[in-house]
Amino acid sequence: MSKKDAVDGYSWKALAGSAVGYAMDGFDLLILGFMLSAISAELQLTPSQAGSLVTWTLVGAVFGGIVFGALSDRYGRIRVLTWTIVLFAVFTGLCAFAQGYWDLLIYRTIAGIGLGGEFGIGMALAAEAWPAKHRARVSSYVALGWQCGVLGAALLTPLLLPVIGWRGMFLVGVLPALVAWVIRNKLHEPEVFVRQAARPASKGQAFRLLVKDKATTKISAGIVVLCSVQNFGYYGIMIWMPSFLAKQLGFNLTKSALWTSVTILGMMAGIFIFGQLADRIGRKPSFLLFQAHAVCEAGGTGGGLL
């Protein structure tokens, strides 16, 4: 086995650190969905104000992903990841002390900036620490970290929220960030990144490489559209569904958490299976297989509704 194809202790530590970071992000976003009713009641928020807490968290995440992603190309994955984790942890903790809508909105937006920065860089760190032939499944393992965080939020919120309240839940949300920070401090920059950063021509190329020619521009635009549609559907379901189930169907917190948990387990199975397939049969065939499966599921759902 050549050196570039070797998997060592660093590879596993990078994967663990990225997966824990993703779990932190998933946990934070889903507890917000479960806590919106409690937050709205105490702070006397209107439905539009409550919704904007989620919206601006995601707006911040988009901004953080773009800015910190570019910074990580210039200053290094580990250093910038540390910045994003600290930013996320501090402002998630401050949410516990919010006295009204505006200060909570500011805290959530800035926490979202840190979250978005960590999101993209964590995936890049794990992918660069592993041989290319394993990168699809490694990315799926990191994504499973996110789903573990979401599952943890679904299982823990019904138990903890009645006891410690929404303010205490925000403080709990800081703990995974501290764990991720400790793990990241034990890592160095991936060799792939170090070699690339040593090239003078690589400076300032973060975005230009995405549109370097017509074919690349087409692929980049397609990925942006696909990711936008996917995230629109995912966050629309996972964050808003607990409130919908409670208000429209009368589900209590435990029933909403059970529905969410079952959904997450299905997602985790899909992430694992298609991650394996992508490395074995290729990215494009796996993606087309996924799309065919999604169409069949949509057709089945439509038939059920009819």
PDB file of C-alpha atoms in Angstrom:
ATOM      1  CA  MET A   1       0.000   0.000   0.000  1.00  0.00           C
ATOM      2  CA  SER A   2       1.395   3.396  -0.966  1.00  0.00           C
ATOM      3  CA  LYS A   3       1.762   6.146   1.600  1.00  0.00           C
ATOM      4  CA  LYS A   4      -1.020   8.193   0.054  1.00  0.00           C
ATOM      5  CA  ASP A   5      -3.406   5.241   0.440  1.00  0.00           C
ATOM      6  CA  ALA A   6      -2.468   4.549   4.075  1.00  0.00           C
ATOM      7  CA  VAL A   7      -4.947   5.007   6.902  1.00  0.00           C
ATOM      8  CA  ASP A   8      -3.303   5.930  10.209  1.00  0.00           C
ATOM      9  CA  GLY A   9      -4.207   7.199  13.649  1.00  0.00           C
ATOM     10  CA  TYR A  10      -4.407  10.777  12.416  1.00  0.00           C
ATOM     11  CA  SER A  11      -7.032   9.788   9.847  1.00  0.00           C
ATOM     12  CA  TRP A  12      -9.247   8.328  12.553  1.00  0.00           C
ATOM     13  CA  LYS A  13      -8.747  11.299  14.877  1.00  0.00           C
ATOM     14  CA  ALA A  14      -9.665  13.714  12.097  1.00  0.00           C
ATOM     15  CA  LEU A  15     -12.785  11.695  11.376  1.00  0.00           C
ATOM     16  CA  ALA A  16     -13.727  11.586  15.070  1.00  0.00           C
ATOM     17  CA  GLY A  17     -13.175  15.328  15.504  1.00  0.00           C
ATOM     18  CA  SER A  18     -15.250  16.194  12.455  1.00  0.00           C
ATOM     19  CA  ALA A  19     -18.058  13.792  13.406  1.00  0.00           C
ATOM     20  CA  VAL A  20     -18.248  15.238  16.932  1.00  0.00           C
ATOM     21  CA  GLY A  21     -18.370  18.740  15.466  1.00  0.00           C
ATOM     22  CA  TYR A  22     -21.219  17.732  13.189  1.00  0.00           C
ATOM     23  CA  ALA A  23     -23.027  16.129  16.125  1.00  0.00           C
ATOM     24  CA  MET A  24     -22.713  19.441  17.951  1.00  0.00           C
ATOM     25  CA  ASP A  25     -24.312  21.262  15.016  1.00  0.00           C
ATOM     26  CA  GLY A  26     -27.162  18.781  14.642  1.00  0.00           C
ATOM     27  CA  PHE A  27     -27.905  18.789  18.356  1.00  0.00           C
ATOM     28  CA  ASP A  28     -28.031  22.572  18.513  1.00  0.00           C
ATOM     29  CA  LEU A  29     -30.348  23.013  15.537  1.00  0.00           C
ATOM     30  CA  LEU A  30     -32.845  20.373  16.577  1.00  0.00           C
ATOM     31  CA  ILE A  31     -33.158  21.428  20.217  1.00  0.00           C
ATOM     32  CA  LEU A  32     -34.129  24.851  18.896  1.00  0.00           C
ATOM     33  CA  GLY A  33     -37.007  23.246  17.004  1.00  0.00           C
ATOM     34  CA  PHE A  34     -38.216  21.460  20.126  1.00  0.00           C
ATOM     35  CA  MET A  35     -37.854  24.570  22.300  1.00  0.00           C
ATOM     36  CA  LEU A  36     -39.563  27.177  20.132  1.00  0.00           C
ATOM     37  CA  SER A  37     -42.875  26.873  21.979  1.00  0.00           C
ATOM     38  CA  ALA A  38     -41.241  27.237  25.393  1.00  0.00           C
ATOM     39  CA  ILE A  39     -39.083  30.159  24.254  1.00  0.00           C
ATOM     40  CA  SER A  40     -42.072  31.896  22.654  1.00  0.00           C
ATOM     41  CA  ALA A  41     -44.147  31.521  25.816  1.00  0.00           C
ATOM     42  CA  GLU A  42     -41.525  32.985  28.151  1.00  0.00           C
ATOM     43  CA  LEU A  43     -40.311  35.794  25.898  1.00  0.00           C
ATOM     44  CA  GLN A  44     -43.796  36.472  24.439  1.00  0.00           C
ATOM     45  CA  LEU A  45     -42.689  36.034  20.842  1.00  0.00           C
ATOM     46  CA  THR A  46     -45.010  36.154  17.865  1.00  0.00           C
ATOM     47  CA  PRO A  47     -44.977  33.178  15.441  1.00  0.00           C
ATOM     48  CA  SER A  48     -42.978  35.226  12.928  1.00  0.00           C
ATOM     49  CA  GLN A  49     -40.415  36.165  15.565  1.00  0.00           C
ATOM     50  CA  ALA A  50     -40.062  32.543  16.669  1.00  0.00           C
ATOM     51  CA  GLY A  51     -39.603  31.459  13.070  1.00  0.00           C
ATOM     52  CA  SER A  52     -36.982  34.102  12.454  1.00  0.00           C
ATOM     53  CA  LEU A  53     -34.780  32.564  15.165  1.00  0.00           C
ATOM     54  CA  VAL A  54     -34.443  29.504  12.943  1.00  0.00           C
ATOM     55  CA  THR A  55     -34.201  31.515   9.725  1.00  0.00           C
ATOM     56  CA  TRP A  56     -31.389  33.733  10.933  1.00  0.00           C
ATOM     57  CA  THR A  57     -29.498  30.816  12.440  1.00  0.00           C
ATOM     58  CA  LEU A  58     -29.441  29.313   8.937  1.00  0.00           C
ATOM     59  CA  VAL A  59     -28.627  32.662   7.298  1.00  0.00           C
ATOM     60  CA  GLY A  60     -25.688  32.949   9.660  1.00  0.00           C
ATOM     61  CA  ALA A  61     -24.639  29.408   8.779  1.00  0.00           C
ATOM     62  CA  VAL A  62     -24.541  30.249   5.053  1.00  0.00           C
ATOM     63  CA  PHE A  63     -22.460  33.351   5.732  1.00  0.00           C
ATOM     64  CA  GLY A  64     -20.131  31.462   8.073  1.00  0.00           C
ATOM     65  CA  GLY A  65     -19.652  28.644   5.586  1.00  0.00           C
ATOM     66  CA  ILE A  66     -18.590  31.048   2.839  1.00  0.00           C
ATOM     67  CA  VAL A  67     -16.338  33.283   4.954  1.00  0.00           C
ATOM     68  CA  PHE A  68     -14.677  30.703   7.181  1.00  0.00           C
ATOM     69  CA  GLY A  69     -14.339  28.242   4.316  1.00  0.00           C
ATOM     70  CA  ALA A  70     -12.273  30.790   2.422  1.00  0.00           C
ATOM     71  CA  LEU A  71     -10.282  31.653   5.552  1.00  0.00           C
ATOM     72  CA  SER A  72      -9.476  27.986   6.145  1.00  0.00           C
ATOM     73  CA  ASP A  73      -7.902  27.786   2.693  1.00  0.00           C
ATOM     74  CA  ARG A  74      -5.617  30.643   3.648  1.00  0.00           C
ATOM     75  CA  TYR A  75      -4.906  30.097   7.355  1.00  0.00           C
ATOM     76  CA  GLY A  76      -5.429  26.371   7.797  1.00  0.00           C
ATOM     77  CA  ARG A  77      -8.226  23.981   8.706  1.00  0.00           C
ATOM     78  CA  ILE A  78      -7.396  23.475  12.379  1.00  0.00           C
ATOM     79  CA  ARG A  79      -6.837  27.130  13.246  1.00  0.00           C
ATOM     80  CA  VAL A  80     -10.042  28.335  11.618  1.00  0.00           C
ATOM     81  CA  LEU A  81     -12.025  25.409  13.037  1.00  0.00           C
ATOM     82  CA  THR A  82     -10.941  26.510  16.492  1.00  0.00           C
ATOM     83  CA  TRP A  83     -12.246  30.014  15.780  1.00  0.00           C
ATOM     84  CA  THR A  84     -15.601  28.683  14.634  1.00  0.00           C
ATOM     85  CA  ILE A  85     -16.014  26.345  17.617  1.00  0.00           C
ATOM     86  CA  VAL A  86     -15.259  29.132  20.094  1.00  0.00           C
ATOM     87  CA  LEU A  87     -17.655  31.476  18.290  1.00  0.00           C
ATOM     88  CA  PHE A  88     -20.397  28.850  18.277  1.00  0.00           C
ATOM     89  CA  ALA A  89     -19.888  27.841  21.914  1.00  0.00           C
ATOM     90  CA  VAL A  90     -19.815  31.382  23.307  1.00  0.00           C
ATOM     91  CA  PHE A  91     -22.943  32.592  21.542  1.00  0.00           C
ATOM     92  CA  THR A  92     -24.867  29.369  22.089  1.00  0.00           C
ATOM     93  CA  GLY A  93     -24.152  29.808  25.807  1.00  0.00           C
ATOM     94  CA  LEU A  94     -25.258  33.448  25.674  1.00  0.00           C
ATOM     95  CA  CYS A  95     -28.640  32.293  24.321  1.00  0.00           C
ATOM     96  CA  ALA A  96     -29.329  30.914  27.797  1.00  0.00           C
ATOM     97  CA  PHE A  97     -29.219  34.475  29.200  1.00  0.00           C
ATOM     98  CA  ALA A  98     -31.331  36.210  26.560  1.00  0.00           C
ATOM     99  CA  GLN A  99     -33.885  38.655  27.940  1.00  0.00           C
ATOM    100  CA  GLY A 100     -35.889  39.304  24.809  1.00  0.00           C
ATOM    101  CA  TYR A 101     -36.292  38.754  21.099  1.00  0.00           C
ATOM    102  CA  TRP A 102     -33.553  40.994  19.748  1.00  0.00           C
ATOM    103  CA  ASP A 103     -30.658  39.841  21.883  1.00  0.00           C
ATOM    104  CA  LEU A 104     -31.649  36.185  21.327  1.00  0.00           C
ATOM    105  CA  LEU A 105     -31.830  36.813  17.571  1.00  0.00           C
ATOM    106  CA  ILE A 106     -28.316  38.299  17.586  1.00  0.00           C
ATOM    107  CA  TYR A 107     -26.920  35.398  19.617  1.00  0.00           C
ATOM    108  CA  ARG A 108     -28.555  32.822  17.341  1.00  0.00           C
ATOM    109  CA  THR A 109     -27.300  34.528  14.177  1.00  0.00           C
ATOM    110  CA  ILE A 110     -23.695  34.707  15.388  1.00  0.00           C
ATOM    111  CA  ALA A 111     -23.846  31.135  16.710  1.00  0.00           C
ATOM    112  CA  GLY A 112     -25.086  30.175  13.236  1.00  0.00           C
ATOM    113  CA  ILE A 113     -22.034  31.842  11.678  1.00  0.00           C
ATOM    114  CA  GLY A 114     -19.786  29.637  13.791  1.00  0.00           C
ATOM    115  CA  LEU A 115     -21.903  26.595  13.016  1.00  0.00           C
ATOM    116  CA  GLY A 116     -21.728  27.164   9.259  1.00  0.00           C
ATOM    117  CA  GLY A 117     -17.974  27.654   9.351  1.00  0.00           C
ATOM    118  CA  GLU A 118     -17.455  24.430  11.284  1.00  0.00           C
ATOM    119  CA  PHE A 119     -19.806  22.538   8.994  1.00  0.00           C
ATOM    120  CA  GLY A 120     -17.819  22.899   5.787  1.00  0.00           C
ATOM    121  CA  ILE A 121     -14.326  22.863   7.250  1.00  0.00           C
ATOM    122  CA  GLY A 122     -15.029  19.741   9.304  1.00  0.00           C
ATOM    123  CA  MET A 123     -15.969  17.802   6.187  1.00  0.00           C
ATOM    124  CA  ALA A 124     -12.890  19.082   4.343  1.00  0.00           C
ATOM    125  CA  LEU A 125     -10.641  18.097   7.251  1.00  0.00           C
ATOM    126  CA  ALA A 126     -11.938  14.531   7.346  1.00  0.00           C
ATOM    127  CA  ALA A 127     -11.833  14.106   3.560  1.00  0.00           C
ATOM    128  CA  GLU A 128      -8.263  15.401   3.285  1.00  0.00           C
ATOM    129  CA  ALA A 129      -7.072  13.113   6.087  1.00  0.00           C
ATOM    130  CA  TRP A 130      -8.206   9.977   4.232  1.00  0.00           C
ATOM    131  CA  PRO A 131      -7.152   8.405   0.913  1.00  0.00           C
ATOM    132  CA  ALA A 132      -9.274   9.454  -2.054  1.00  0.00           C
ATOM    133  CA  LYS A 133     -10.726   5.962  -2.492  1.00  0.00           C
ATOM    134  CA  HIS A 134     -12.373   6.175   0.950  1.00  0.00           C
ATOM    135  CA  ARG A 135     -13.623   9.761   0.845  1.00  0.00           C
ATOM    136  CA  ALA A 136     -17.287   9.149   0.028  1.00  0.00           C
ATOM    137  CA  ARG A 137     -17.778   6.742   2.916  1.00  0.00           C
ATOM    138  CA  VAL A 138     -15.722   8.979   5.218  1.00  0.00           C
ATOM    139  CA  SER A 139     -18.012  11.882   4.332  1.00  0.00           C
ATOM    140  CA  SER A 140     -20.973   9.657   5.135  1.00  0.00           C
ATOM    141  CA  TYR A 141     -19.461   8.818   8.544  1.00  0.00           C
ATOM    142  CA  VAL A 142     -19.090  12.533   9.288  1.00  0.00           C
ATOM    143  CA  ALA A 143     -22.716  13.079   8.222  1.00  0.00           C
ATOM    144  CA  LEU A 144     -23.723  10.260  10.571  1.00  0.00           C
ATOM    145  CA  GLY A 145     -22.223  12.385  13.334  1.00  0.00           C
ATOM    146  CA  TRP A 146     -24.776  15.082  12.484  1.00  0.00           C
ATOM    147  CA  GLN A 147     -27.619  12.586  12.654  1.00  0.00           C
ATOM    148  CA  CYS A 148     -26.336  11.271  15.995  1.00  0.00           C
ATOM    149  CA  GLY A 149     -26.521  14.819  17.321  1.00  0.00           C
ATOM    150  CA  VAL A 150     -30.053  15.214  15.970  1.00  0.00           C
ATOM    151  CA  LEU A 151     -31.029  11.864  17.481  1.00  0.00           C
ATOM    152  CA  GLY A 152     -29.486  12.887  20.793  1.00  0.00           C
ATOM    153  CA  ALA A 153     -31.534  16.078  20.767  1.00  0.00           C
ATOM    154  CA  ALA A 154     -34.731  14.138  20.026  1.00  0.00           C
ATOM    155  CA  LEU A 155     -34.087  11.702  22.868  1.00  0.00           C
ATOM    156  CA  LEU A 156     -32.722  14.102  25.482  1.00  0.00           C
ATOM    157  CA  THR A 157     -34.986  17.118  25.020  1.00  0.00           C
ATOM    158  CA  PRO A 158     -38.165  15.441  26.358  1.00  0.00           C
ATOM    159  CA  LEU A 159     -36.186  14.348  29.420  1.00  0.00           C
ATOM    160  CA  LEU A 160     -34.235  17.526  30.127  1.00  0.00           C
ATOM    161  CA  LEU A 161     -36.450  20.378  28.933  1.00  0.00           C
ATOM    162  CA  PRO A 162     -39.108  19.952  31.687  1.00  0.00           C
ATOM    163  CA  VAL A 163     -36.321  19.879  34.294  1.00  0.00           C
ATOM    164  CA  ILE A 164     -33.780  22.523  33.221  1.00  0.00           C
ATOM    165  CA  GLY A 165     -35.885  24.610  30.845  1.00  0.00           C
ATOM    166  CA  TRP A 166     -34.861  26.027  27.477  1.00  0.00           C
ATOM    167  CA  ARG A 167     -32.109  28.116  29.031  1.00  0.00           C
ATOM    168  CA  GLY A 168     -30.490  25.042  30.512  1.00  0.00           C
ATOM    169  CA  MET A 169     -30.787  23.255  27.167  1.00  0.00           C
ATOM    170  CA  PHE A 170     -28.729  25.959  25.481  1.00  0.00           C
ATOM    171  CA  LEU A 171     -26.026  25.454  28.111  1.00  0.00           C
ATOM    172  CA  VAL A 172     -26.076  21.704  27.440  1.00  0.00           C
ATOM    173  CA  GLY A 173     -25.595  22.539  23.765  1.00  0.00           C
ATOM    174  CA  VAL A 174     -22.203  24.059  24.592  1.00  0.00           C
ATOM    175  CA  LEU A 175     -20.737  20.788  25.910  1.00  0.00           C
ATOM    176  CA  PRO A 176     -20.188  19.013  22.550  1.00  0.00           C
ATOM    177  CA  ALA A 177     -18.389  22.121  21.316  1.00  0.00           C
ATOM    178  CA  LEU A 178     -15.891  21.823  24.173  1.00  0.00           C
ATOM    179  CA  VAL A 179     -15.297  18.155  23.344  1.00  0.00           C
ATOM    180  CA  ALA A 180     -14.762  18.998  19.668  1.00  0.00           C
ATOM    181  CA  TRP A 181     -12.326  21.757  20.635  1.00  0.00           C
ATOM    182  CA  VAL A 182     -10.242  19.322  22.710  1.00  0.00           C
ATOM    183  CA  ILE A 183     -10.126  16.799  19.862  1.00  0.00           C
ATOM    184  CA  ARG A 184      -9.199  19.413  17.271  1.00  0.00           C
ATOM    185  CA  ASN A 185      -6.349  20.658  19.478  1.00  0.00           C
ATOM    186  CA  LYS A 186      -4.750  17.213  19.121  1.00  0.00           C
ATOM    187  CA  LEU A 187      -4.751  17.409  15.320  1.00  0.00           C
ATOM    188  CA  HIS A 188      -2.370  18.930  12.808  1.00  0.00           C
ATOM    189  CA  GLU A 189      -3.101  20.123   9.294  1.00  0.00           C
ATOM    190  CA  PRO A 190      -3.753  17.327   6.748  1.00  0.00           C
ATOM    191  CA  GLU A 191      -0.781  16.621   4.472  1.00  0.00           C
ATOM    192  CA  VAL A 192      -2.969  17.190   1.411  1.00  0.00           C
ATOM    193  CA  PHE A 193      -3.717  20.726   2.609  1.00  0.00           C
ATOM    194  CA  VAL A 194      -0.086  21.427   3.555  1.00  0.00           C
ATOM    195  CA  ARG A 195       1.142  20.428   0.088  1.00  0.00           C
ATOM    196  CA  GLN A 196      -1.527  22.514  -1.614  1.00  0.00           C
ATOM    197  CA  ALA A 197      -0.940  25.559   0.595  1.00  0.00           C
ATOM    198  CA  ALA A 198       2.791  25.453  -0.216  1.00  0.00           C
ATOM    199  CA  ARG A 199       2.071  26.249  -3.845  1.00  0.00           C
ATOM    200  CA  PRO A 200       2.214  30.024  -4.461  1.00  0.00           C
ATOM    201  CA  ALA A 201      -0.488  29.792  -7.115  1.00  0.00           C
ATOM    202  CA  SER A 202      -2.964  28.342  -4.601  1.00  0.00           C
ATOM    203  CA  LYS A 203      -3.362  31.621  -2.708  1.00  0.00           C
ATOM    204  CA  GLY A 204      -6.651  33.370  -3.378  1.00  0.00           C
ATOM    205  CA  GLN A 205      -8.022  30.475  -5.425  1.00  0.00           C
ATOM    206  CA  ALA A 206     -10.849  29.518  -3.047  1.00  0.00           C
ATOM    207  CA  PHE A 207     -13.683  30.601  -5.313  1.00  0.00           C
ATOM    208  CA  ARG A 208     -12.028  30.966  -8.696  1.00  0.00           C
ATOM    209  CA  LEU A 209     -11.424  27.221  -8.891  1.00  0.00           C
ATOM    210  CA  LEU A 210     -15.186  26.693  -8.795  1.00  0.00           C
ATOM    211  CA  VAL A 211     -15.602  28.570 -12.070  1.00  0.00           C
ATOM    212  CA  LYS A 212     -12.240  27.937 -13.742  1.00  0.00           C
ATOM    213  CA  ASP A 213     -13.890  26.674 -16.943  1.00  0.00           C
ATOM    214  CA  LYS A 214     -17.317  26.009 -18.406  1.00  0.00           C
ATOM    215  CA  ALA A 215     -17.524  22.371 -17.298  1.00  0.00           C
ATOM    216  CA  THR A 216     -16.471  23.184 -13.725  1.00  0.00           C
ATOM    217  CA  THR A 217     -18.893  26.104 -13.540  1.00  0.00           C
ATOM    218  CA  LYS A 218     -21.723  23.835 -14.650  1.00  0.00           C
ATOM    219  CA  ILE A 219     -20.866  21.250 -11.988  1.00  0.00           C
ATOM    220  CA  SER A 220     -20.541  23.901  -9.276  1.00  0.00           C
ATOM    221  CA  ALA A 221     -23.905  25.441 -10.167  1.00  0.00           C
ATOM    222  CA  GLY A 222     -25.537  22.012 -10.161  1.00  0.00           C
ATOM    223  CA  ILE A 223     -24.140  21.171  -6.721  1.00  0.00           C
ATOM    224  CA  VAL A 224     -25.346  24.514  -5.323  1.00  0.00           C
ATOM    225  CA  VAL A 225     -28.867  23.870  -6.621  1.00  0.00           C
ATOM    226  CA  LEU A 226     -28.922  20.280  -5.350  1.00  0.00           C
ATOM    227  CA  CYS A 227     -27.646  21.224  -1.898  1.00  0.00           C
ATOM    228  CA  SER A 228     -30.093  24.142  -1.666  1.00  0.00           C
ATOM    229  CA  VAL A 229     -33.073  21.930  -2.477  1.00  0.00           C
ATOM    230  CA  GLN A 230     -31.893  19.200  -0.118  1.00  0.00           C
ATOM    231  CA  ASN A 231     -31.329  21.584   2.783  1.00  0.00           C
ATOM    232  CA  PHE A 232     -34.625  23.357   2.161  1.00  0.00           C
ATOM    233  CA  GLY A 233     -36.450  20.058   2.516  1.00  0.00           C
ATOM    234  CA  TYR A 234     -34.353  18.747   5.392  1.00  0.00           C
ATOM    235  CA  TYR A 235     -34.529  21.786   7.640  1.00  0.00           C
ATOM    236  CA  GLY A 236     -38.135  22.440   6.711  1.00  0.00           C
ATOM    237  CA  ILE A 237     -39.068  18.996   7.989  1.00  0.00           C
ATOM    238  CA  MET A 238     -36.685  18.416  10.882  1.00  0.00           C
ATOM    239  CA  ILE A 239     -36.828  21.826  12.566  1.00  0.00           C
ATOM    240  CA  TRP A 240     -40.472  22.726  12.022  1.00  0.00           C
ATOM    241  CA  MET A 241     -42.053  19.300  12.380  1.00  0.00           C
ATOM    242  CA  PRO A 242     -41.960  19.148  16.223  1.00  0.00           C
ATOM    243  CA  SER A 243     -43.962  22.394  16.426  1.00  0.00           C
ATOM    244  CA  PHE A 244     -46.324  21.246  13.672  1.00  0.00           C
ATOM    245  CA  LEU A 245     -46.966  17.906  15.361  1.00  0.00           C
ATOM    246  CA  ALA A 246     -47.667  19.645  18.663  1.00  0.00           C
ATOM    247  CA  LYS A 247     -49.970  22.361  17.312  1.00  0.00           C
ATOM    248  CA  GLN A 248     -51.802  20.545  14.519  1.00  0.00           C
ATOM    249  CA  LEU A 249     -51.940  16.966  15.790  1.00  0.00           C
ATOM    250  CA  GLY A 250     -51.706  17.532  19.523  1.00  0.00           C
ATOM    251  CA  PHE A 251     -48.513  15.476  19.942  1.00  0.00           C
ATOM    252  CA  ASN A 252     -46.729  15.957  23.231  1.00  0.00           C
ATOM    253  CA  LEU A 253     -42.966  16.369  23.362  1.00  0.00           C
ATOM    254  CA  THR A 254     -42.354  12.634  23.758  1.00  0.00           C
ATOM    255  CA  LYS A 255     -44.468  11.666  20.735  1.00  0.00           C
ATOM    256  CA  SER A 256     -42.831  14.339  18.594  1.00  0.00           C
ATOM    257  CA  ALA A 257     -39.418  13.062  19.660  1.00  0.00           C
ATOM    258  CA  LEU A 258     -40.400   9.479  18.793  1.00  0.00           C
ATOM    259  CA  TRP A 259     -41.521  10.488  15.288  1.00  0.00           C
ATOM    260  CA  THR A 260     -38.292  12.439  14.810  1.00  0.00           C
ATOM    261  CA  SER A 261     -36.137   9.557  16.063  1.00  0.00           C
ATOM    262  CA  VAL A 262     -37.662   7.043  13.659  1.00  0.00           C
ATOM    263  CA  THR A 263     -37.128   9.453  10.768  1.00  0.00           C
ATOM    264  CA  ILE A 264     -33.505   9.991  11.780  1.00  0.00           C
ATOM    265  CA  LEU A 265     -32.794   6.263  11.942  1.00  0.00           C
ATOM    266  CA  GLY A 266     -34.013   5.927   8.366  1.00  0.00           C
ATOM    267  CA  MET A 267     -31.776   8.802   7.304  1.00  0.00           C
ATOM    268  CA  MET A 268     -28.785   7.229   9.022  1.00  0.00           C
ATOM    269  CA  ALA A 269     -29.310   3.975   7.121  1.00  0.00           C
ATOM    270  CA  GLY A 270     -29.464   5.866   3.820  1.00  0.00           C
ATOM    271  CA  ILE A 271     -26.348   7.902   4.593  1.00  0.00           C
ATOM    272  CA  PHE A 272     -24.345   4.788   5.420  1.00  0.00           C
ATOM    273  CA  ILE A 273     -25.545   2.716   2.455  1.00  0.00           C
ATOM    274  CA  PHE A 274     -25.062   5.379  -0.212  1.00  0.00           C
ATOM    275  CA  GLY A 275     -21.685   6.388   1.227  1.00  0.00           C
ATOM    276  CA  GLN A 276     -20.497   2.821   0.731  1.00  0.00           C
ATOM    277  CA  LEU A 277     -21.986   2.624  -2.756  1.00  0.00           C
ATOM    278  CA  ALA A 278     -20.385   5.888  -3.863  1.00  0.00           C
ATOM    279  CA  ASP A 279     -16.892   4.511  -3.197  1.00  0.00           C
ATOM    280  CA  ARG A 280     -17.665   1.165  -4.771  1.00  0.00           C
ATOM    281  CA  ILE A 281     -19.713   1.930  -7.887  1.00  0.00           C
ATOM    282  CA  GLY A 282     -19.030   5.640  -8.308  1.00  0.00           C
ATOM    283  CA  ARG A 283     -20.585   8.967  -7.302  1.00  0.00           C
ATOM    284  CA  LYS A 284     -22.850   9.446 -10.302  1.00  0.00           C
ATOM    285  CA  PRO A 285     -24.412   5.937 -10.368  1.00  0.00           C
ATOM    286  CA  SER A 286     -25.026   6.152  -6.613  1.00  0.00           C
ATOM    287  CA  PHE A 287     -26.635   9.553  -6.966  1.00  0.00           C
ATOM    288  CA  LEU A 288     -28.902   8.400  -9.796  1.00  0.00           C
ATOM    289  CA  LEU A 289     -29.882   5.360  -7.734  1.00  0.00           C
ATOM    290  CA  PHE A 290     -30.723   7.657  -4.837  1.00  0.00           C
ATOM    291  CA  GLN A 291     -32.842   9.884  -7.081  1.00  0.00           C
ATOM    292  CA  ALA A 292     -34.719   6.865  -8.465  1.00  0.00           C
ATOM    293  CA  HIS A 293     -35.404   5.702  -4.927  1.00  0.00           C
ATOM    294  CA  ALA A 294     -36.598   9.191  -3.937  1.00  0.00           C
ATOM    295  CA  VAL A 295     -38.989   9.306  -6.924  1.00  0.00           C
ATOM    296  CA  CYS A 296     -40.423   5.915  -5.988  1.00  0.00           C
ATOM    297  CA  GLU A 297     -40.942   7.069  -2.409  1.00  0.00           C
ATOM    298  CA  ALA A 298     -42.641  10.263  -3.580  1.00  0.00           C
ATOM    299  CA  GLY A 299     -44.902   8.265  -5.894  1.00  0.00           C
ATOM    300  CA  GLY A 300     -45.788   5.882  -3.100  1.00  0.00           C
ATOM    301  CA  THR A 301     -46.607   8.771  -0.798  1.00  0.00           C
ATOM    302  CA  GLY A 302     -48.736  10.398  -3.463  1.00  0.00           C
ATOM    303  CA  GLY A 303     -50.619   7.175  -4.033  1.00  0.00           C
ATOM    304  CA  GLY A 304     -51.226   6.906  -0.297  1.00  0.00           C
ATOM    305  CA  LEU A 305     -52.621  10.409  -0.205  1.00  0.00           C
ATOM    306  CA  LEU A 306     -54.947   9.611  -3.083  1.00  0.00           C
TER     307      LEU A 306
END
